mmCIF file of N, CA and C in Angstrom:
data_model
loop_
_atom_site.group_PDB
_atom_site.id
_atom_site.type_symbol
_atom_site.label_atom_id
_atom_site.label_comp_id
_atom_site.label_asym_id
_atom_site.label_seq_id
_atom_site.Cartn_x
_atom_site.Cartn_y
_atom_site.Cartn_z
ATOM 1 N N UNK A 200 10.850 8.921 -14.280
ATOM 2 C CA UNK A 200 9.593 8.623 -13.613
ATOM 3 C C UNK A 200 9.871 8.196 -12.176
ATOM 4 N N UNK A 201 8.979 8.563 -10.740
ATOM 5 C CA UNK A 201 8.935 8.887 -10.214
ATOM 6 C C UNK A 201 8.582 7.126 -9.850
ATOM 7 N N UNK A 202 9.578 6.619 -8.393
ATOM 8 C CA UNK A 202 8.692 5.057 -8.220
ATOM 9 C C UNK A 202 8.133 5.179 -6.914
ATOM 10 N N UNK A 203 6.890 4.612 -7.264
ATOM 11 C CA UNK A 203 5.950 4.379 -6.140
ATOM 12 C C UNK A 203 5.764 3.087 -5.364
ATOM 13 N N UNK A 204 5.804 3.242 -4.574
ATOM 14 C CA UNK A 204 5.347 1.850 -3.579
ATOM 15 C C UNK A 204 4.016 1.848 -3.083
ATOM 16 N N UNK A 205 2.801 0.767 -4.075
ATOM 17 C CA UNK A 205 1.327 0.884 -3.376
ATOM 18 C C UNK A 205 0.942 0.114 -2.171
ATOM 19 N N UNK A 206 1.208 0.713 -1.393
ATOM 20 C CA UNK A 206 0.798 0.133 -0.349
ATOM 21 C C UNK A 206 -0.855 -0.410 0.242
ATOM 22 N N UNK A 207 -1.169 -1.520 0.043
ATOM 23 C CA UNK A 207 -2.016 -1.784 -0.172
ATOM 24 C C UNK A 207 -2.946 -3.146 0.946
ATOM 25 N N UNK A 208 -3.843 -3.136 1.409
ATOM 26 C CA UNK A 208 -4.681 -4.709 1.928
ATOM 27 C C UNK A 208 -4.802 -5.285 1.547
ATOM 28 N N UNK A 209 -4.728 -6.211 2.365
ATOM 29 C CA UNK A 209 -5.400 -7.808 0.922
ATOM 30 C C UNK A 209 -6.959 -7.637 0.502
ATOM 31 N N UNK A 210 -7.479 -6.433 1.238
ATOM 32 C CA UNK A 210 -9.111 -6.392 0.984
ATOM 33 C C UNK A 210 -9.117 -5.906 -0.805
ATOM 34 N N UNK A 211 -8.068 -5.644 -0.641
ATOM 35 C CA UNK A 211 -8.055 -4.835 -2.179
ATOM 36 C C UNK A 211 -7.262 -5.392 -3.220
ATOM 37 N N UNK A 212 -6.627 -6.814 -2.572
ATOM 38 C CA UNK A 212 -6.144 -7.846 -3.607
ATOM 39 C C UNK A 212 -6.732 -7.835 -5.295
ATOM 40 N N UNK A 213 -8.224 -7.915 -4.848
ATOM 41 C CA UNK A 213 -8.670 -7.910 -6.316
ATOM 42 C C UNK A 213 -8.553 -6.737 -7.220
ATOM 43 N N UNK A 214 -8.180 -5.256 -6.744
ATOM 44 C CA UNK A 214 -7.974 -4.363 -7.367
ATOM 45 C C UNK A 214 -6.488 -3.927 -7.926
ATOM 46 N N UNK A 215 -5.694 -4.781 -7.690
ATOM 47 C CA UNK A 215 -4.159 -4.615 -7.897
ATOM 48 C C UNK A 215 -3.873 -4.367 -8.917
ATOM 49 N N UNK A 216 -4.557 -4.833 -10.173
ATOM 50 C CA UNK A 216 -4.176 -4.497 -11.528
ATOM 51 C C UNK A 216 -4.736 -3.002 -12.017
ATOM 52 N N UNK A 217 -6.086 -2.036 -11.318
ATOM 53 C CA UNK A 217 -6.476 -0.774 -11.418
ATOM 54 C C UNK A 217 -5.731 0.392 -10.389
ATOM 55 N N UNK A 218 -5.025 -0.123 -9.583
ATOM 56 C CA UNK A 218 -3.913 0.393 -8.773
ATOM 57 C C UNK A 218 -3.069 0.708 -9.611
ATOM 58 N N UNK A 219 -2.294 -0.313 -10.213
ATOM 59 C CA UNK A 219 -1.221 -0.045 -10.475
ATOM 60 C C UNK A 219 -1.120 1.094 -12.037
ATOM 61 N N UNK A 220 -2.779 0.772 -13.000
ATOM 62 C CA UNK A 220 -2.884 1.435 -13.835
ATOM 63 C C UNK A 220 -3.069 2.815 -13.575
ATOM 64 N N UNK A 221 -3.978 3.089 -12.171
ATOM 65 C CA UNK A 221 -3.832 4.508 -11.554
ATOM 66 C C UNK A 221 -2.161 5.482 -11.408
ATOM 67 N N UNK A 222 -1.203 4.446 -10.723
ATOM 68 C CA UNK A 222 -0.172 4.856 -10.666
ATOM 69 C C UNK A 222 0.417 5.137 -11.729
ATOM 70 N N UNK A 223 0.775 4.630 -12.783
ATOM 71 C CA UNK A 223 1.082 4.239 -14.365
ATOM 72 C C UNK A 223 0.015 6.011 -15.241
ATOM 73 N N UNK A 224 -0.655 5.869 -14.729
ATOM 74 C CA UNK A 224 -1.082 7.173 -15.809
ATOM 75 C C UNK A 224 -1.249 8.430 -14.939
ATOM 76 N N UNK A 225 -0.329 8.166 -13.580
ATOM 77 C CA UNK A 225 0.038 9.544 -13.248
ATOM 78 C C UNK A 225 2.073 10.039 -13.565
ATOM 79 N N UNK A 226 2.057 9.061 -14.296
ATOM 80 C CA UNK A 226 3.660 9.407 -14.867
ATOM 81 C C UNK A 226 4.695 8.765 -13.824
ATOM 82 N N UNK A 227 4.149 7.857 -13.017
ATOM 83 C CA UNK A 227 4.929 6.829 -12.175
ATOM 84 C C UNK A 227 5.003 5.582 -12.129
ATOM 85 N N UNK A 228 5.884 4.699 -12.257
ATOM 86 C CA UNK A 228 5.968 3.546 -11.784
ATOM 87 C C UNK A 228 5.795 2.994 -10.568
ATOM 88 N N UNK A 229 4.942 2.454 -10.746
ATOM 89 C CA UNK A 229 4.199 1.720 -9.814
ATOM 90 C C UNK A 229 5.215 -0.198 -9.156
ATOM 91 N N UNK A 230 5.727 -0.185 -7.703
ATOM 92 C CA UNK A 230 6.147 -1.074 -7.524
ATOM 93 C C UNK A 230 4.709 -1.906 -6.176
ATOM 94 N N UNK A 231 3.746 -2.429 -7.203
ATOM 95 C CA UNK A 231 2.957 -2.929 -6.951
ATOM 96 C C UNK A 231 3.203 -4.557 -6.159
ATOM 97 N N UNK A 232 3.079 -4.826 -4.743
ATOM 98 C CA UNK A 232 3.538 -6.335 -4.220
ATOM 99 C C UNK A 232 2.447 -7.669 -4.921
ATOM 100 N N UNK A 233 1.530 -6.775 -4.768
ATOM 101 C CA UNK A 233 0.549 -8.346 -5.478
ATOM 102 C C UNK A 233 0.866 -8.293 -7.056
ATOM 103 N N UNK A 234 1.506 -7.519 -7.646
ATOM 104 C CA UNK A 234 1.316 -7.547 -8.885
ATOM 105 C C UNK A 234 2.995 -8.453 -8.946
ATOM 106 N N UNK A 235 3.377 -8.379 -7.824
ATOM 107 C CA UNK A 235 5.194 -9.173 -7.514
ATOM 108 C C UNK A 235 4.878 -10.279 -7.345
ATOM 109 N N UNK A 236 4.134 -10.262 -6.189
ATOM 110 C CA UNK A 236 4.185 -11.505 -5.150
ATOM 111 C C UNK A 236 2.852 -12.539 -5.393
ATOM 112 N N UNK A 237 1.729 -11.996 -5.781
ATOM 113 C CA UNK A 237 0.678 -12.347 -6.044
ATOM 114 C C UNK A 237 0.167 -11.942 -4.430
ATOM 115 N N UNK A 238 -0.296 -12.656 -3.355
ATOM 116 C CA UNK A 238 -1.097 -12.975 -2.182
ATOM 117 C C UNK A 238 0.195 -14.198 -1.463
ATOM 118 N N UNK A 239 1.216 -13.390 -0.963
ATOM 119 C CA UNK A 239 2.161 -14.329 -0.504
ATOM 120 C C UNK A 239 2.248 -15.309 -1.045
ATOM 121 N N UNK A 240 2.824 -15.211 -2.432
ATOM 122 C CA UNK A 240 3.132 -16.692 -3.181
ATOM 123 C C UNK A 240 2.534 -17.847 -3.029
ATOM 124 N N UNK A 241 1.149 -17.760 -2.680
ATOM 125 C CA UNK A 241 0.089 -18.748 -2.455
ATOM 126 C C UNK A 241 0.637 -19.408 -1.298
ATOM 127 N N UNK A 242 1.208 -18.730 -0.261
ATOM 128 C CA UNK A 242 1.918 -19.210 0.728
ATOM 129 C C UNK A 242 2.871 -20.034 0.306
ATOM 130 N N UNK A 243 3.659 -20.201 -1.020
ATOM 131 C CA UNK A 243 4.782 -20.986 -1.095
ATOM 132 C C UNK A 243 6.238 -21.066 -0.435
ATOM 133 N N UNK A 244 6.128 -19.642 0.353
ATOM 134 C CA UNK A 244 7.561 -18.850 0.703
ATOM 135 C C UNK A 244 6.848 -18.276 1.945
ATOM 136 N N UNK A 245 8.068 -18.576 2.980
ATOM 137 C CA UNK A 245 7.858 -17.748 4.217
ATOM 138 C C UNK A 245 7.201 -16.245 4.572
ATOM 139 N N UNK A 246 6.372 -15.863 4.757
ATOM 140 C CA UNK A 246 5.999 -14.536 5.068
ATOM 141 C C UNK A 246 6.525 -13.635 5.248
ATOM 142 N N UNK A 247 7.462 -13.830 6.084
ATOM 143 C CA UNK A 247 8.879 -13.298 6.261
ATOM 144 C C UNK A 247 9.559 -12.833 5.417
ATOM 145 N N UNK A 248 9.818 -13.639 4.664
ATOM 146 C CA UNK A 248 10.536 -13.489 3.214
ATOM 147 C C UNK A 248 9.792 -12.241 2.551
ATOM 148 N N UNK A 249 8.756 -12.359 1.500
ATOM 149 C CA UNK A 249 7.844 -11.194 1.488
ATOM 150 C C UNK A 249 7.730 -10.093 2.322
ATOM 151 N N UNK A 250 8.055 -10.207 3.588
ATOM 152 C CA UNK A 250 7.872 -9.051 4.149
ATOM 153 C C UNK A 250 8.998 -8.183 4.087
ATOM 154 N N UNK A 251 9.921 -8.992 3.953
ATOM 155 C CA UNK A 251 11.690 -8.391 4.082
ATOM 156 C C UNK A 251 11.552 -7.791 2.685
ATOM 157 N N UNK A 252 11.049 -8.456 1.379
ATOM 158 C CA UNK A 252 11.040 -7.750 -0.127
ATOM 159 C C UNK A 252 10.470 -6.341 -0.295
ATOM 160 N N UNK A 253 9.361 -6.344 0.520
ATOM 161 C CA UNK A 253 8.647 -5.353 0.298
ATOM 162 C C UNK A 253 9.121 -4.314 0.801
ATOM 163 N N UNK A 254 9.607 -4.636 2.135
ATOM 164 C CA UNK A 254 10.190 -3.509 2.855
ATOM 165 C C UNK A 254 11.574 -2.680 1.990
ATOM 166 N N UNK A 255 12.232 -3.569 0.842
ATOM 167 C CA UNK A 255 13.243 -3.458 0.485
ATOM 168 C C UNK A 255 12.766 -2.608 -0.783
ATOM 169 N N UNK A 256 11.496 -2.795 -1.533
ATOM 170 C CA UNK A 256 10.808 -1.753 -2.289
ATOM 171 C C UNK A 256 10.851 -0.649 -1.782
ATOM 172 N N UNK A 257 9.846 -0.433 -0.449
ATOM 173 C CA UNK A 257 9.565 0.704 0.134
ATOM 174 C C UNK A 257 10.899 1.251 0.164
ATOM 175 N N UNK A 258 12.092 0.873 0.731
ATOM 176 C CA UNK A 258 13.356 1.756 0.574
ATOM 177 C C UNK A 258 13.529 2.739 -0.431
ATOM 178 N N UNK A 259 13.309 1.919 -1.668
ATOM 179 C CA UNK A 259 14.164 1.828 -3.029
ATOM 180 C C UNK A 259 13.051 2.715 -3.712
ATOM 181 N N UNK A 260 11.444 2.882 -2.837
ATOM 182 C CA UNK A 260 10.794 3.652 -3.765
ATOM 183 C C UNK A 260 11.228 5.284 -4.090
ATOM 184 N N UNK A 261 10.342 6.469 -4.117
ATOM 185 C CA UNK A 261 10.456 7.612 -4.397
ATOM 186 C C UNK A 261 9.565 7.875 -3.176
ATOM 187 N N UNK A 262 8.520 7.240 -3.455
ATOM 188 C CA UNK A 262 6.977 7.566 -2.550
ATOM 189 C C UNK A 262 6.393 6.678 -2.221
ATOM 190 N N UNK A 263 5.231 6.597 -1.069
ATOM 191 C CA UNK A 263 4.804 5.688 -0.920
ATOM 192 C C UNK A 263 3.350 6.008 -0.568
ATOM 193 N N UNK A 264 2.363 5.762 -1.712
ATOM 194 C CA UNK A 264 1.171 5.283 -1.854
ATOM 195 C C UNK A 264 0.317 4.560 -1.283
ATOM 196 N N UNK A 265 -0.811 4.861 -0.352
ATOM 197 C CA UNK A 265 -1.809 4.089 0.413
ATOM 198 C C UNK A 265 -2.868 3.899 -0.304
ATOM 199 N N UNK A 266 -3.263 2.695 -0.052
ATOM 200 C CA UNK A 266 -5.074 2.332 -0.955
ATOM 201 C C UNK A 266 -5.763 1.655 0.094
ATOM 202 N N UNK A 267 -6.728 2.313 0.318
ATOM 203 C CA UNK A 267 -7.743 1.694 0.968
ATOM 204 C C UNK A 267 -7.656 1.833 2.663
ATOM 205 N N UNK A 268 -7.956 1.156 3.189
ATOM 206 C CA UNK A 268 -8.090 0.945 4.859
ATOM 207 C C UNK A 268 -6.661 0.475 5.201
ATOM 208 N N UNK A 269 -6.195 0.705 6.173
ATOM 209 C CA UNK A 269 -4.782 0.516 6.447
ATOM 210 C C UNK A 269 -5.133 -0.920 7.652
ATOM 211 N N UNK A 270 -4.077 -1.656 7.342
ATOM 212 C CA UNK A 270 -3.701 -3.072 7.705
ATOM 213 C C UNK A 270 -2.602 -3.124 8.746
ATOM 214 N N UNK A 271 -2.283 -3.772 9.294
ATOM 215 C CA UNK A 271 -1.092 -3.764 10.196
ATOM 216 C C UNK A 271 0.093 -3.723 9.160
ATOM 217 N N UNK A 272 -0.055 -4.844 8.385
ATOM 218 C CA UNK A 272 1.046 -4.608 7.221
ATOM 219 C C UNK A 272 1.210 -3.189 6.475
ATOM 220 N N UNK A 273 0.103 -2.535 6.275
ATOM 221 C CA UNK A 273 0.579 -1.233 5.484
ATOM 222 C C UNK A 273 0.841 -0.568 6.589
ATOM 223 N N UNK A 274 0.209 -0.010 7.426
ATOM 224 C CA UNK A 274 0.653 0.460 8.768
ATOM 225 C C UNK A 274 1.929 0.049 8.583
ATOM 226 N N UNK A 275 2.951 -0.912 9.097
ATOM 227 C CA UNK A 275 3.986 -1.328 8.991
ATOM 228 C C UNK A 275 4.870 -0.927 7.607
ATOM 229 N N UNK A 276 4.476 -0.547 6.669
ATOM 230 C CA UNK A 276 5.096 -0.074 5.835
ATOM 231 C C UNK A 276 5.250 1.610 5.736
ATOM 232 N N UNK A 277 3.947 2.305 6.324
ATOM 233 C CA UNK A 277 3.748 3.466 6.334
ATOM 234 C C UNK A 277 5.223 3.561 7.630
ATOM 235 N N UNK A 278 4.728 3.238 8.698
ATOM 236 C CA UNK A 278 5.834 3.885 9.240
ATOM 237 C C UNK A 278 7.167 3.311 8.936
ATOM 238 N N UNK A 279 7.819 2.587 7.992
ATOM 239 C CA UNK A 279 9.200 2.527 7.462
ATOM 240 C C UNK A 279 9.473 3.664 6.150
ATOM 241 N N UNK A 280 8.161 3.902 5.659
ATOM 242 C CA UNK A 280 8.505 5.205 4.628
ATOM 243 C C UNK A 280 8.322 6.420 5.365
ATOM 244 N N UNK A 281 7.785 6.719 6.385
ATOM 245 C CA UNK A 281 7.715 8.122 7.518
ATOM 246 C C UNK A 281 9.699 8.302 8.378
ATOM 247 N N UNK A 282 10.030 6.714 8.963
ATOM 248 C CA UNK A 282 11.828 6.283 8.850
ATOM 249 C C UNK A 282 12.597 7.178 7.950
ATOM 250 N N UNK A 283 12.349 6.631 6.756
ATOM 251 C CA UNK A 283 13.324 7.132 5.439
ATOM 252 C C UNK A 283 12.792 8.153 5.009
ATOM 253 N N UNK A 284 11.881 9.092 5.128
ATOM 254 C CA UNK A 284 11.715 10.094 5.202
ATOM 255 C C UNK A 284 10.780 10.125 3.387
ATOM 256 N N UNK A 285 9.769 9.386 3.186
ATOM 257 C CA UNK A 285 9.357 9.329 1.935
ATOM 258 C C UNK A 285 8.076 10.157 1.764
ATOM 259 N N UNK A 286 7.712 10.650 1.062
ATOM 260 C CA UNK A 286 6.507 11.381 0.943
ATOM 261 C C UNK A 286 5.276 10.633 0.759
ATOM 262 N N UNK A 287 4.421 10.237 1.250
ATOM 263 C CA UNK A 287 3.786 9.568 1.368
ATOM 264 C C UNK A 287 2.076 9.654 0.990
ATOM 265 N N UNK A 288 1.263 9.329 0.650
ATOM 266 C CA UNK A 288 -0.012 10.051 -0.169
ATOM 267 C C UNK A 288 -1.315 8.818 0.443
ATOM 268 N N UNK A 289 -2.080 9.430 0.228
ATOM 269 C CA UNK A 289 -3.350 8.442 0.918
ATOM 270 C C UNK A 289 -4.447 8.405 -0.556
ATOM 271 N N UNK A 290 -5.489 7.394 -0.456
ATOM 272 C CA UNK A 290 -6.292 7.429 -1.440
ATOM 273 C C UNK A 290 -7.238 6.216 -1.137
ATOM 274 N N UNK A 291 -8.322 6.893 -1.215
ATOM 275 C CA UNK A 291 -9.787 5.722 -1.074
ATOM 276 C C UNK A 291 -10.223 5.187 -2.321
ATOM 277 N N UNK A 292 -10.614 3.845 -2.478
ATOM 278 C CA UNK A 292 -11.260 3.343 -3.253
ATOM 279 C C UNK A 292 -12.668 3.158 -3.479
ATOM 280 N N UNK A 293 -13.182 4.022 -3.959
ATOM 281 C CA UNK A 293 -14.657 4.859 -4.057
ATOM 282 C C UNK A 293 -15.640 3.674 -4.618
ATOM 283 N N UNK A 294 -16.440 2.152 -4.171
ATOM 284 C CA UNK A 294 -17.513 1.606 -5.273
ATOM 285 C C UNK A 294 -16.480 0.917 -5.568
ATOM 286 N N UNK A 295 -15.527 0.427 -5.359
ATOM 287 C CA UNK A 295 -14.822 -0.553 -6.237
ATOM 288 C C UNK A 295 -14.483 -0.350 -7.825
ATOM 289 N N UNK A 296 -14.625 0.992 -7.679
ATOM 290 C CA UNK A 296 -13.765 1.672 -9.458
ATOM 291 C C UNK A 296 -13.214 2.793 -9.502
ATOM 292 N N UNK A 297 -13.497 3.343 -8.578
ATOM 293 C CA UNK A 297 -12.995 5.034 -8.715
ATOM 294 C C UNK A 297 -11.929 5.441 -7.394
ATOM 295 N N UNK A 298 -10.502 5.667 -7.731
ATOM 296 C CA UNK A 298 -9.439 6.241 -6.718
ATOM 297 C C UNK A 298 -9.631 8.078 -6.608
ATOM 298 N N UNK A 299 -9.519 8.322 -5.488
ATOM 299 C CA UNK A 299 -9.260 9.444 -4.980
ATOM 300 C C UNK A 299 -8.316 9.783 -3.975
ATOM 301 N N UNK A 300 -7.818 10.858 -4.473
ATOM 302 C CA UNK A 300 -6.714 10.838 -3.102
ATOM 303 C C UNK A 300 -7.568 11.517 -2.251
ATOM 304 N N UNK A 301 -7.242 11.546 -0.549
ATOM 305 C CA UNK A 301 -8.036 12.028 0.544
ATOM 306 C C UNK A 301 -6.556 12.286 1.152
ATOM 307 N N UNK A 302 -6.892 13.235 2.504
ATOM 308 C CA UNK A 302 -6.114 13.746 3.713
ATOM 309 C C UNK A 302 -5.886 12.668 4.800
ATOM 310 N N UNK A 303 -4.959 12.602 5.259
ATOM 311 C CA UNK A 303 -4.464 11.754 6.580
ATOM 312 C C UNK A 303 -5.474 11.834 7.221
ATOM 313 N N UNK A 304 -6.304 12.707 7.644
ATOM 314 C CA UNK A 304 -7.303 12.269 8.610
ATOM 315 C C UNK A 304 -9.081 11.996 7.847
ATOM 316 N N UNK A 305 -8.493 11.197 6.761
ATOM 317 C CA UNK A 305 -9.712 10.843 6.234
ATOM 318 C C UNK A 305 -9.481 8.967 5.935
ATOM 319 N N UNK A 306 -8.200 8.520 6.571
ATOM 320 C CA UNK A 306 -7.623 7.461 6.371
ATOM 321 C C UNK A 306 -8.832 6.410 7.253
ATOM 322 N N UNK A 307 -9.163 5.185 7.084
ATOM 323 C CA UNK A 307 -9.811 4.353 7.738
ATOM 324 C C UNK A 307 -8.787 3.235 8.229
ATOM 325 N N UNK A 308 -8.879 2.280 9.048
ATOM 326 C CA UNK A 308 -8.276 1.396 9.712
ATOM 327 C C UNK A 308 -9.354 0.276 9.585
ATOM 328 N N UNK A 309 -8.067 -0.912 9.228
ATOM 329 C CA UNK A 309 -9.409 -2.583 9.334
ATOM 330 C C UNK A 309 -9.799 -2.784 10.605
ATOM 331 N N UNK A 310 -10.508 -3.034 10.506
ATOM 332 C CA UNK A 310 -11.009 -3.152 12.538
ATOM 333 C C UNK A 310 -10.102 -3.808 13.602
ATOM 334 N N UNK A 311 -9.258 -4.665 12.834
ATOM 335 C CA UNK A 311 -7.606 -4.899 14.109
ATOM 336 C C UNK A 311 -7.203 -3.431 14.320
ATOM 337 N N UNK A 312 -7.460 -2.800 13.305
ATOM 338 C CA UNK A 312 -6.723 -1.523 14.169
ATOM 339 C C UNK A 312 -7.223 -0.580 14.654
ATOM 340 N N UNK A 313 -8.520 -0.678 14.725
ATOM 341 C CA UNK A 313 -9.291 0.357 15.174
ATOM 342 C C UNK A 313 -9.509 1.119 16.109
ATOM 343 N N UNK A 314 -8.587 1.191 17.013
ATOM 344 C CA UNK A 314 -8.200 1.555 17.989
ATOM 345 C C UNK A 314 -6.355 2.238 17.814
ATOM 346 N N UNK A 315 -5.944 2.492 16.957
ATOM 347 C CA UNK A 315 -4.572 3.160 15.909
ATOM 348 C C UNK A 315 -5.219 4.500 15.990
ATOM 349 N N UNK A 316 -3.907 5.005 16.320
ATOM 350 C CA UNK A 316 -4.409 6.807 16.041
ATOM 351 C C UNK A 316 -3.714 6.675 14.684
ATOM 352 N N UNK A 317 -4.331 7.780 14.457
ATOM 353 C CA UNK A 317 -3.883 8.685 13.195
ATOM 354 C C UNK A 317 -2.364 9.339 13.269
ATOM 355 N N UNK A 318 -2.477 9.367 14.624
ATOM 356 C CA UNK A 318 -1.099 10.561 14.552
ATOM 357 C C UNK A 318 0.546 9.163 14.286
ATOM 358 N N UNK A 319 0.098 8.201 14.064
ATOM 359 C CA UNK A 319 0.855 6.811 13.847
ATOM 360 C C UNK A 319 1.075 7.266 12.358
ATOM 361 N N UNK A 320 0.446 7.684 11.414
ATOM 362 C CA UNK A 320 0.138 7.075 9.796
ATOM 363 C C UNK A 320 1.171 8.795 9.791
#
């Protein structure tokens, strides 16, 4: 099985457990961070720290999986799996129940980035 890295917002914190079941019944393992880390260890641990883990997933994944509106942090992860050369997949969260995958230029940005091209992702 094939491991995925979901790259994901905190807007979508609350959906982490239907993420990862999405990933899981497409015949992949899913290396889900909130389902690791929770929401930065309730801030118990440096940010830093977390950020260095995740990045160390994204290495170690197969692929790397987008959900939702892209964040500086996934941004930041997207381009370390575009680095290592990972195949990379996009997908909207439709109503708060339904995943679809969509095309790179159907990707949205949180409004810090709203001004991010596309040709970045």
């Amino acid at each position: 099985m094939k491991l995925v890295y979901t790259a994901i917002s905190k807007k979508l914190f609350y959906f982490k457990m239907h993420i990862s079941k999405f990933v899981l019944e497409k015949d992949c393992i899913p290396l889900n961070p909130y389902m690791l880390w929770e929401y930065f260890m309730l801030d118990t641990i440096e940010r830093d720290k977390i950020r260095e883990a995740n990045n160390t997933l994204v290495e170690k994944a197969d692929e790397l999986w987008v959900f939702g509106e892209v964040s500086d942090g996934v941004l930041a992860e997207i381009k370390l799996a575009k680095e290592r050369q990972k195949p990379i997949k996009y997908f909207a969260v439709v109503d708060s129940k339904e995943i679809k995958e969509i095309s790179k230029d159907e990707i949205e940005f949180e409004k810090e980035l709203e001004n991010t091209s596309k040709d970045e992702l």
